[in-house]
Short mmCIF file of C-alpha atoms in Angstrom, two decimals:
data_model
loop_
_atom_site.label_atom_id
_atom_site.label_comp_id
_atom_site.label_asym_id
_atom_site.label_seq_id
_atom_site.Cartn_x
_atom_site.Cartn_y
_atom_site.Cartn_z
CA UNK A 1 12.98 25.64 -12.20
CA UNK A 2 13.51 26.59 -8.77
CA UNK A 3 10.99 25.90 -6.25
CA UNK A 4 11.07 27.32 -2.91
CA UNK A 5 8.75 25.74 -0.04
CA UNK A 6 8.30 28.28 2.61
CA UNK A 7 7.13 27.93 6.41
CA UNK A 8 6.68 24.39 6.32
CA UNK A 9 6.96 22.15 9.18
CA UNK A 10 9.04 19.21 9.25
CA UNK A 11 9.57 16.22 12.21
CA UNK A 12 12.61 16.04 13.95
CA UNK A 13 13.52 12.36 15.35
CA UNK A 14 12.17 13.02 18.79
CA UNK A 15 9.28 13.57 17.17
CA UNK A 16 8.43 17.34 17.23
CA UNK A 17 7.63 20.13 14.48
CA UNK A 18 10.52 22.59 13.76
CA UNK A 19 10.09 25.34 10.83
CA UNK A 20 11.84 24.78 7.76
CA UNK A 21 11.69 26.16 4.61
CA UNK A 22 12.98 23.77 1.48
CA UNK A 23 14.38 24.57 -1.87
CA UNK A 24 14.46 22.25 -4.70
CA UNK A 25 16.46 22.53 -7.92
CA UNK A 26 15.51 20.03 -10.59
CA UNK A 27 14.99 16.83 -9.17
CA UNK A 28 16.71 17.56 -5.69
CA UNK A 29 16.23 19.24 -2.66
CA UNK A 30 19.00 21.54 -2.49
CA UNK A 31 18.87 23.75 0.65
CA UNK A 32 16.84 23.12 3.88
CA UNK A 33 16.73 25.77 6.93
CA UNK A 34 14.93 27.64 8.98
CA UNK A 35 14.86 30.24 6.48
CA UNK A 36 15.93 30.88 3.01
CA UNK A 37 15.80 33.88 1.24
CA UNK A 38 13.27 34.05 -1.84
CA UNK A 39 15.33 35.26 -4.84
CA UNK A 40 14.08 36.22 -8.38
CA UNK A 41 12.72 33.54 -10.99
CA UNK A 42 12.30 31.38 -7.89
CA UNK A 43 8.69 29.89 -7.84
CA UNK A 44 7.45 30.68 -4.19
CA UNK A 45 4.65 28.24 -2.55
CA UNK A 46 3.77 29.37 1.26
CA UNK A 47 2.57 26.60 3.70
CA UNK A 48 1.53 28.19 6.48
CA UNK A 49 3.05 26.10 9.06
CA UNK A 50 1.90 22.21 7.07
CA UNK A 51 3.56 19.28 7.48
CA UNK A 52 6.57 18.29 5.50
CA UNK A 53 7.11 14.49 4.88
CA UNK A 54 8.88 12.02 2.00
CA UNK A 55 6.46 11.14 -0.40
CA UNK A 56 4.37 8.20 0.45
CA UNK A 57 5.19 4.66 -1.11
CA UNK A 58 2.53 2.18 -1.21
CA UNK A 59 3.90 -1.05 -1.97
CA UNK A 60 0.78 -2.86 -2.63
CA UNK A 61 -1.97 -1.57 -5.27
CA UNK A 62 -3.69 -3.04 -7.93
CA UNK A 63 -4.14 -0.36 -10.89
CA UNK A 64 -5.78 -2.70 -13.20
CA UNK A 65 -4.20 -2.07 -16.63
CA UNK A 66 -4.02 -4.00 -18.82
CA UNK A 67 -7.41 -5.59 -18.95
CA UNK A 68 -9.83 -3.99 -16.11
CA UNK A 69 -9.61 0.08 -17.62
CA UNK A 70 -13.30 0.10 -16.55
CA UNK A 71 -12.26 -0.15 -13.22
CA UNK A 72 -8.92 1.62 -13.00
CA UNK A 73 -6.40 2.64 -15.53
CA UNK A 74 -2.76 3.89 -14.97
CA UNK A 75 -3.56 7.25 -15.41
CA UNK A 76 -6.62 7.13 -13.06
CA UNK A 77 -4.96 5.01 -10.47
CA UNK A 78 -1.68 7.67 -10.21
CA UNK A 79 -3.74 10.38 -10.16
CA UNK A 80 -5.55 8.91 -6.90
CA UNK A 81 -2.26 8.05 -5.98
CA UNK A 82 -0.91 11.43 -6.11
CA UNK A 83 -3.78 12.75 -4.67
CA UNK A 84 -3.24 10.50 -1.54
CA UNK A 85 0.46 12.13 -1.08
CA UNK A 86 1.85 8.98 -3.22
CA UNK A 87 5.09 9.23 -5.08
CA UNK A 88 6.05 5.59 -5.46
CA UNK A 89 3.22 2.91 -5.84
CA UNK A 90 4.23 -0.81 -6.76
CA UNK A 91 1.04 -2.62 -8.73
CA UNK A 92 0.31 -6.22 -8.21
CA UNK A 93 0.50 -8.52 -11.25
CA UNK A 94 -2.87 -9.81 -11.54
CA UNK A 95 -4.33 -7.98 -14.47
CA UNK A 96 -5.59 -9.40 -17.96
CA UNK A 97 -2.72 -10.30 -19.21
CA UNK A 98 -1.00 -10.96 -16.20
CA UNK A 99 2.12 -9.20 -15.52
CA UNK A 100 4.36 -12.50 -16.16
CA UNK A 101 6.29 -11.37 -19.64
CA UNK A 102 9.09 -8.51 -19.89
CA UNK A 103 6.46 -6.83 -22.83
CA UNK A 104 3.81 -6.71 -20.05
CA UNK A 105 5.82 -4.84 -17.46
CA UNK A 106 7.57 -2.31 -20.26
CA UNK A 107 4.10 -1.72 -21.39
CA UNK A 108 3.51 -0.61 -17.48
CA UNK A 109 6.23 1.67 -16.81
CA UNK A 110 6.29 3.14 -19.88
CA UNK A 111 2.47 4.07 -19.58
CA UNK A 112 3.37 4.91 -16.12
CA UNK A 113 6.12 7.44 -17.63
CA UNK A 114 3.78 8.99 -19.75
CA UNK A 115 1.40 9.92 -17.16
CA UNK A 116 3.86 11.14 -14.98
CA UNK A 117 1.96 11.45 -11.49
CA UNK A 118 3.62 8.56 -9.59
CA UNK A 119 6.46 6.07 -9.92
CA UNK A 120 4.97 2.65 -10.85
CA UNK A 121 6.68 -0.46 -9.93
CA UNK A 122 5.12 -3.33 -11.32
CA UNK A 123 5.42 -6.67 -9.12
CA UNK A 124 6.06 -10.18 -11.85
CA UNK A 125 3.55 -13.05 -11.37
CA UNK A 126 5.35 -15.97 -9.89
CA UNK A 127 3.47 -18.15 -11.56
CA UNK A 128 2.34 -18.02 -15.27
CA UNK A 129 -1.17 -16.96 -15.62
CA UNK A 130 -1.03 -16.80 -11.57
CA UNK A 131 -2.10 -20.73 -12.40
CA UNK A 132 0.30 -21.86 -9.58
CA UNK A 133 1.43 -24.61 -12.70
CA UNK A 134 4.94 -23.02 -14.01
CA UNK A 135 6.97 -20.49 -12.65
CA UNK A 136 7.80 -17.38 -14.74
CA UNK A 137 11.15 -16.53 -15.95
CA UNK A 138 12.28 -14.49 -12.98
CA UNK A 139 15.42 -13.48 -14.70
CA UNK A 140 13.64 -11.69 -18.19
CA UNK A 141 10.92 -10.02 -15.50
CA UNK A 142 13.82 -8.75 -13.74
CA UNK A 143 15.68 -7.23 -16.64
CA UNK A 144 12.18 -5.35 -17.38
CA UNK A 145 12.10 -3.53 -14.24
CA UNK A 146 9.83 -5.51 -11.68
CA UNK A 147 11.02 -4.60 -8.05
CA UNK A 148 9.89 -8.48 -6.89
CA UNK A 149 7.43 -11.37 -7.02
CA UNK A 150 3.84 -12.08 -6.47
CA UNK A 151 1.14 -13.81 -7.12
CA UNK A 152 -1.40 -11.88 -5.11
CA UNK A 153 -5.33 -12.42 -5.88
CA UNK A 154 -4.44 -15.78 -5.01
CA UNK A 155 -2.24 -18.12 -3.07
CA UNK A 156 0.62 -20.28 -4.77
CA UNK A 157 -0.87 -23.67 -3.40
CA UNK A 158 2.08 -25.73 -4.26
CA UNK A 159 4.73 -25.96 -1.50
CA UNK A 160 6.71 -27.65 -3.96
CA UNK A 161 6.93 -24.43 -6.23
CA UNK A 162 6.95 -21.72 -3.87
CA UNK A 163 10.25 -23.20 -2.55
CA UNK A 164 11.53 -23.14 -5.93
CA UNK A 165 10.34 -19.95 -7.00
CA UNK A 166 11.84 -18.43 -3.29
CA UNK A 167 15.56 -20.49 -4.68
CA UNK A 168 15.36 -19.01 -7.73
CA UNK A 169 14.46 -14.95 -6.60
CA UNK A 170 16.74 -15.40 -3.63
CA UNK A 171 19.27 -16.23 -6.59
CA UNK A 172 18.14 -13.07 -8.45
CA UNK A 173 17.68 -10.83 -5.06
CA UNK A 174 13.72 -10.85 -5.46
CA UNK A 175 11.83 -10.80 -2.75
CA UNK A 176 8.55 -13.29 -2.51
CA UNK A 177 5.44 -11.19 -1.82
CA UNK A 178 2.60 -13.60 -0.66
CA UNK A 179 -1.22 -13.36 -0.59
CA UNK A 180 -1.38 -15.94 2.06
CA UNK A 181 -4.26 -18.31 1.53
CA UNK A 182 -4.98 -22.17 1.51
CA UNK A 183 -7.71 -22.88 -0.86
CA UNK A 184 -9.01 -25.84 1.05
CA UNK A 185 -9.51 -23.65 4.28
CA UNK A 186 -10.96 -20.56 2.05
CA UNK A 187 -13.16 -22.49 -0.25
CA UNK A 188 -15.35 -19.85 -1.31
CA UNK A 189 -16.44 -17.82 1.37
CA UNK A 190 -16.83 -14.31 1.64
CA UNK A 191 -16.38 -12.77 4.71
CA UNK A 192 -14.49 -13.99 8.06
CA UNK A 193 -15.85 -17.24 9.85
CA UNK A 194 -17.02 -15.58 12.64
CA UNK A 195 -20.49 -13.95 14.33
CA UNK A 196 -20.88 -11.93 11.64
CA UNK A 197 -20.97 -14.96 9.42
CA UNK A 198 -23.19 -17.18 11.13
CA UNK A 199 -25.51 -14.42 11.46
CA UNK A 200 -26.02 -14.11 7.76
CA UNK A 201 -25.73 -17.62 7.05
CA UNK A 202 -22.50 -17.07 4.70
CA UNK A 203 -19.90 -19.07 4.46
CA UNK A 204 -16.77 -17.53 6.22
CA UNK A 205 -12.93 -17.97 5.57
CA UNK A 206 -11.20 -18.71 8.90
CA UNK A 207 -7.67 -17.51 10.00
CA UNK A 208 -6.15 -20.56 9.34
CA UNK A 209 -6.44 -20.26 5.65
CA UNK A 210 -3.68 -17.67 6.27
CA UNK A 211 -1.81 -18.21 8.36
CA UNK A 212 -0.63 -22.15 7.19
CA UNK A 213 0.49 -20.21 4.25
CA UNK A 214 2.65 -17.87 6.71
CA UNK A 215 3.66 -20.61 8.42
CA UNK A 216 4.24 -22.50 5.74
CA UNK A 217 6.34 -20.16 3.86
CA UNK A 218 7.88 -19.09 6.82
CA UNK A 219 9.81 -22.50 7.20
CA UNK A 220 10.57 -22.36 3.26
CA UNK A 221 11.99 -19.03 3.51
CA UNK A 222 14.25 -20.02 6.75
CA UNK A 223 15.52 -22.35 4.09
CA UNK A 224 15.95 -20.97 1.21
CA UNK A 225 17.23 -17.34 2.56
CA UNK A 226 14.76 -15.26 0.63
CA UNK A 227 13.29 -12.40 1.60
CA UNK A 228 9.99 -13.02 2.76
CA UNK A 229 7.13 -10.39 2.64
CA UNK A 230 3.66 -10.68 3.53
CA UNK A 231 0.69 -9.28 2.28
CA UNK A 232 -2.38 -7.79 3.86
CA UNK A 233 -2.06 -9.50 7.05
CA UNK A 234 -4.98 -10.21 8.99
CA UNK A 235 -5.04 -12.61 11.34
CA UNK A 236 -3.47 -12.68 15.77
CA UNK A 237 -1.99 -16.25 14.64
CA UNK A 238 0.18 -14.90 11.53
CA UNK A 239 1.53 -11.46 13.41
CA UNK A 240 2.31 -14.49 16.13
CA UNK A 241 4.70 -16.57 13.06
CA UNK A 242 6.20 -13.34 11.84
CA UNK A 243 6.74 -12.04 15.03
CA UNK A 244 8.37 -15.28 16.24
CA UNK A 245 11.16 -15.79 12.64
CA UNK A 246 11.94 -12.69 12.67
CA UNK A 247 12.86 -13.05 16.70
CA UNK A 248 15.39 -15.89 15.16
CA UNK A 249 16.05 -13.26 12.75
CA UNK A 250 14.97 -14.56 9.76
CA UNK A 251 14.09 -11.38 6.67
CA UNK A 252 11.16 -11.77 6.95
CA UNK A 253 8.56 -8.61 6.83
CA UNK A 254 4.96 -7.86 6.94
CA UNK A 255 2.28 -5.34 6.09
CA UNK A 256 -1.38 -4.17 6.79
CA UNK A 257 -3.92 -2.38 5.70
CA UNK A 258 -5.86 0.79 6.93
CA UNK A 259 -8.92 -1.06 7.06
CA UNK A 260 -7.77 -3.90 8.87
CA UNK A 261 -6.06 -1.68 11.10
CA UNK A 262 -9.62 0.18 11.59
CA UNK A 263 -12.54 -2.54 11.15
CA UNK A 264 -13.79 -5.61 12.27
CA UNK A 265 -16.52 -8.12 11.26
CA UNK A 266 -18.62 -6.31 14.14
CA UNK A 267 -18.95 -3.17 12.09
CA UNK A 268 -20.05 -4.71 8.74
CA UNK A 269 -23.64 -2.79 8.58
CA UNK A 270 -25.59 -5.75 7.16
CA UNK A 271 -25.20 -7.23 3.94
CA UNK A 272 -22.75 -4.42 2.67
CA UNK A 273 -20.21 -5.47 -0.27
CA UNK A 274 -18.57 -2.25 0.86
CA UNK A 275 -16.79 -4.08 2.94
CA UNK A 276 -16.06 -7.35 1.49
CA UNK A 277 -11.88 -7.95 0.96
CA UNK A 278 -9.53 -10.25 0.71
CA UNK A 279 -8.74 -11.49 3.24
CA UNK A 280 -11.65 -10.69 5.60
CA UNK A 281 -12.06 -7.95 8.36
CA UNK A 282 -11.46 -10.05 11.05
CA UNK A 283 -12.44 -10.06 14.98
CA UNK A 284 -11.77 -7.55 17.14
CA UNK A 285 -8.90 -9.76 18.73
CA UNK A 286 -7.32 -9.72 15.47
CA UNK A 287 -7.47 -6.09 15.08
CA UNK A 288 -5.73 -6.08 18.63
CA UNK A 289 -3.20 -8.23 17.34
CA UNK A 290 -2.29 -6.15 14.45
CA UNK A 291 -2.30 -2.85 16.28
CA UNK A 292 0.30 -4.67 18.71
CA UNK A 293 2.39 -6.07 15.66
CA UNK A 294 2.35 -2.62 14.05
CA UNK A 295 3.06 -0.67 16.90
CA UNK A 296 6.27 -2.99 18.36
CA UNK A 297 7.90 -3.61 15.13
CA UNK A 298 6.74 -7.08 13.49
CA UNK A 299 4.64 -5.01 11.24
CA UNK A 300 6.88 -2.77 9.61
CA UNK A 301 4.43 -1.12 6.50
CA UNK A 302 0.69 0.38 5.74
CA UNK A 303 0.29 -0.52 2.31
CA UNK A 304 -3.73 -0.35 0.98
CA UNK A 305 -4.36 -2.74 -1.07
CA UNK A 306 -6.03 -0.38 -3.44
CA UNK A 307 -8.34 -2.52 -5.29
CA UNK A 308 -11.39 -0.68 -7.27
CA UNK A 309 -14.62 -2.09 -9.00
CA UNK A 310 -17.55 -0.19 -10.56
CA UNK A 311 -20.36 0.19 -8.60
CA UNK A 312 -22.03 -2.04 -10.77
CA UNK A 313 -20.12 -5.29 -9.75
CA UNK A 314 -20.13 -4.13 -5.66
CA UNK A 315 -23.61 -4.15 -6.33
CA UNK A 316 -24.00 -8.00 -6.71
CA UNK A 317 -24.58 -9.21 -2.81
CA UNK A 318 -22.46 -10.32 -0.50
CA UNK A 319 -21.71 -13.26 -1.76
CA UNK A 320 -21.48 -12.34 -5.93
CA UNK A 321 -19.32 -9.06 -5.73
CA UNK A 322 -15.72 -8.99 -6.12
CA UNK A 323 -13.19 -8.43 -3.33
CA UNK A 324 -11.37 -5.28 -2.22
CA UNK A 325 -11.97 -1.44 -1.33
CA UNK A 326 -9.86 1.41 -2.73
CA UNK A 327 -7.54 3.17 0.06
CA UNK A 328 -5.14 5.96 -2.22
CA UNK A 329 -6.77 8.77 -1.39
CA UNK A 330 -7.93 8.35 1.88
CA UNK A 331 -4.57 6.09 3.53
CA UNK A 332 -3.10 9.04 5.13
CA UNK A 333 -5.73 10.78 6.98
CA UNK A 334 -7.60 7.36 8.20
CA UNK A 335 -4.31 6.68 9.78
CA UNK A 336 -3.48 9.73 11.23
CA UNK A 337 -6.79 10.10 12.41
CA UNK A 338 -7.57 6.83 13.87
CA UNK A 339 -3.50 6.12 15.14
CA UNK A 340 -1.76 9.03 15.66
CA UNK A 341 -5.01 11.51 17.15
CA UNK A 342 -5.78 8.84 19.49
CA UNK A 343 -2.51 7.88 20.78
CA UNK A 344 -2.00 4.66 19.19
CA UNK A 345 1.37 5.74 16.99
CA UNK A 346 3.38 8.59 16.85
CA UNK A 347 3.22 10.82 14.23
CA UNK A 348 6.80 9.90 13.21
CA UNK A 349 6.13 6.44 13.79
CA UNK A 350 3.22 6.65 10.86
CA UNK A 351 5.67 8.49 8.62
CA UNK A 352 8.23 6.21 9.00
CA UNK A 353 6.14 3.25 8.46
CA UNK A 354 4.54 4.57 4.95
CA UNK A 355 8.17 5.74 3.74
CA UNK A 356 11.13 4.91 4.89
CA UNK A 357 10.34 1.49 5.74
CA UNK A 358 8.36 0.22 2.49
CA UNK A 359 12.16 1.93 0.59
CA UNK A 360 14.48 0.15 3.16
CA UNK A 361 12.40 -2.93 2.92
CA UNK A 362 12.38 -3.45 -0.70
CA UNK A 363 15.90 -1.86 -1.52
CA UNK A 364 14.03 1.23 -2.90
CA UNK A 365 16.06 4.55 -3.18
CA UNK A 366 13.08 6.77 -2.19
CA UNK A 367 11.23 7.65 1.26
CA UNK A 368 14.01 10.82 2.94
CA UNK A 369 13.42 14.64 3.13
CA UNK A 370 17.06 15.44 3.36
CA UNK A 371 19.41 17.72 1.22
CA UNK A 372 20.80 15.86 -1.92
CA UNK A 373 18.02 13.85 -2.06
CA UNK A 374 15.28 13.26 -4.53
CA UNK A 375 12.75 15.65 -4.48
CA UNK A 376 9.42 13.30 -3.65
CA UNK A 377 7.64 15.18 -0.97
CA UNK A 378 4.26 15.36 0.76
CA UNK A 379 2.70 18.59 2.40
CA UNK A 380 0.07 17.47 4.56
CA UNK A 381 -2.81 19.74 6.39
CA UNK A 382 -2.68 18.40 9.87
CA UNK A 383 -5.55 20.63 10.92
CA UNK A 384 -8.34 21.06 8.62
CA UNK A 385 -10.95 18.16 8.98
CA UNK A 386 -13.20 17.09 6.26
CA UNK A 387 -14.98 13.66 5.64
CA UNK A 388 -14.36 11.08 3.16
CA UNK A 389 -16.22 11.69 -0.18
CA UNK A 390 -15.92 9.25 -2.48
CA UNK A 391 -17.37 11.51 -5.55
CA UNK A 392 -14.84 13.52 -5.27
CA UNK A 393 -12.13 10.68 -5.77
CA UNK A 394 -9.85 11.01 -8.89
CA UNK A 395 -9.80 6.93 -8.38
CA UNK A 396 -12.33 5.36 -10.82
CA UNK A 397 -13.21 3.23 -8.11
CA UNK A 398 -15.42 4.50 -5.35
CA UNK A 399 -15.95 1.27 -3.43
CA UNK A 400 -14.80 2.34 0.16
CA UNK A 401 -16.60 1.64 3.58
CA UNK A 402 -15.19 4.66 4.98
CA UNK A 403 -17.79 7.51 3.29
CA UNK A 404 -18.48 9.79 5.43
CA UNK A 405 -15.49 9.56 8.43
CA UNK A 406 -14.35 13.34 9.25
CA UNK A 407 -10.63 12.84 8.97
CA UNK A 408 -7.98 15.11 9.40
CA UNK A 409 -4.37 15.20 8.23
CA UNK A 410 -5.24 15.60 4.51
CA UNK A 411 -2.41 15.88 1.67
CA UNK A 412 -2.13 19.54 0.24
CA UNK A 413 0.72 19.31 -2.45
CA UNK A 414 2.47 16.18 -4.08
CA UNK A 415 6.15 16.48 -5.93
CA UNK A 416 7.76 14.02 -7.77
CA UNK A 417 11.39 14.42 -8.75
CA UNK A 418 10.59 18.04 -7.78
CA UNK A 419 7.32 18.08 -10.16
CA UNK A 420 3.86 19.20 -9.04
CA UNK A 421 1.62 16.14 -8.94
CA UNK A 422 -1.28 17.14 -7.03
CA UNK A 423 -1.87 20.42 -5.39
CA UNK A 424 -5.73 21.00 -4.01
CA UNK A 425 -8.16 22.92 -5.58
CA UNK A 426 -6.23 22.58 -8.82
CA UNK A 427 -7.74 19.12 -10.64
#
């Protein structure tokens, strides 16, 4: 099938709209110009002047499958993913099992396959069991298909065996992808040890619980020559570590979340499990911090730590309900809202940072809008503002602080490999 994209918009590198019209063949864009002649048996989709981009990546996402379908499947989770402007999601190994044998991640990407709606990476465990006791066999995960290493839901507490498990993947080119946190700092607290905190009388998890791990890993990494990625970083004194190795220019790479990006432990409206995650919103200083790291460089991704629940467990209290908030479907317009509308990024800088970056980072051959390449693209309404409605998410989870937020910047059409994934108004 041909497909023929007319009067779209796409960003040049100085950062302004030009007109374009694209036509895709297959899997590939074929032809881009200013305009292109609509020919017979071509399938014809006006866009009225939206935005053009790569399809998103999100390089952090927990889908759930196997073990948790109640809260997300792979079917439900691409679909939200798709529905965001996703093409290429990577899903974090801590399911039931965990994602530490080759069976588990074929099982993945062949369910992943059949759905068809987004290219699933799976991330290995690094430990079995995420137990932090024996290291998996990075080698057999590899062969399977998993695009590098994590243990995220919890920190490997062993220094010990994170420097061996960084030897061994630098061996294998894996990157390490941390959830930074020191058990002994963390204990089990549930929001950031801070005003909020006292208020409530909860116990809170201060930034030091992650950023020794940065630190910590940092130095290991320097070492060892891995690549070094961090997760959902939160905290002024980790964008400080990362900013400093990779001054010495050490591989080492970071990422952060919409909401961390957006919220603080100031706006938590009482006791609200809506916006309990791991790690914490944090002060305003570290919100600061991160908008500073994002914006110069020693953040280079927005991944969103998509992580649903029923409503049922985010009902338990503060203290009782599991971590995390679901970000898919709402990544894109939060952040062009919030950044880009108010002067904080450019647009291009957004793009960049939820495409091309997350590909270059992790090797990926995804995240361009250029002739000859893959056909993953994003059409996004840049004018039309709506707010955030969680019953209308195609996400089984519908945990998310942000209900109600008018956003703009909302994706219209999803293609991967030149198929329709999402298109609105068309469920």
């Amino acid at each position: 099938m041909r497909l023929l994209l007319q009067n779209g918009q796409i960003l040049s590198k100085d950062n302004t709209l030009i007109k374009q019209d694209i036509l895709i063949e297959g899997s590939k864009v074929v032809q881009m110009a200013s305009e292109i002649q609509a020919e017979d048996k071509m399938h014809v989709i006006p866009l009225a002047g939206k935005l053009v981009i790569p399809g998103l990546i999100d390089m952090h996402v927990h889908l759930r499958e196997p073990g948790f379908e109640k809260k997300e499947t792979i079917e439900t989770g691409s679909l939200a993913a798709a529905r965001g402007g996703f093409t290429t999601i990577a899903c974090m190994p801590n399911t039931r099992p965990v994602i530490d044998t080759p069976e588990t991640v074929e099982k993945i990407i062949q369910e992943a396959k059949r759905v068809g709606k987004a290219r699933v990476l799976p991330l290995g465990a690094i430990t079995i069991r995420e137990l932090g006791q024996e290291l998996t066999d990075f080698r057999a995960l590899k062969k399977a298909g998993i695009v590098a290493l994590s243990d995220d839901g919890v920190g490997v507490q062993n220094s010990h065996m994170m420097k061996e498990a960084m030897r061994k993947a630098h061996e294998l080119g894996l990157s390490i992808v941390a959830h930074c946190e020191d058990d002994t700092l963390a204990k089990s607290g549930c929001v950031h040890d801070g005003e909020f905190a006292k208020k409530h009388g909860l116990l809170g998890i201060p930034n030091e619980a992650e950023a020794i791990h940065v630190g910590r890993d940092i130095l290991l990494a320097e070492d060892v020559g891995v690549h070094y990625h961090v997760c959902h970083i939160s905290t002024e004194q980790s964008v400080r570590l990362v900013r400093e190795a990779k001054s010495r220019g050490q591989k080492v790479t970071a990422e952060v979340t919409p909401h961390h990006l957006l919220l603080t432990d100031r706006e938590i409206p009482g006791l609200d499990p809506l916006y309990k995650m791991n790690p914490p919103l944090r002060s305003a200083e570290d919100r600061a911090a991160l908008i500073a790291g994002l914006k110069d460089g020693t953040i280079e991704i927005i991944a969103t730590d998509h992580a649903p629940h029923t409503l049922e467990e985010k009902a338990m209290g503060m203290e009782q309900a599991p971590f995390g908030i679901v970000g898919l479907e709402t990544a894109f317009p939060l952040m062009y809202t919030h950044l880009v509308c108010t002067g904080e990024l450019l647009l291009s800088e957004l793009v960049e940072k939820m495409t091309r970056k997350p590909a270059e980072i992790f090797g990926l051959p995804y995240g361009e809008l250029a002739e000859g390449k893959r056909a993953d693209l994003t059409v996004i309404d840049l004018e039309i503002e709506k707010e955030i409605d969680p019953a209308s998410f195609y996400s089984k989870g519908k945990n998310t602080p942000f209900t109600g937020w008018k956003c703009k910047g909302w994706p219209v059409l999803t293609l991967l490999n030149g198929m329709i994934t999402y298109q609105e108004n068309e469920k």
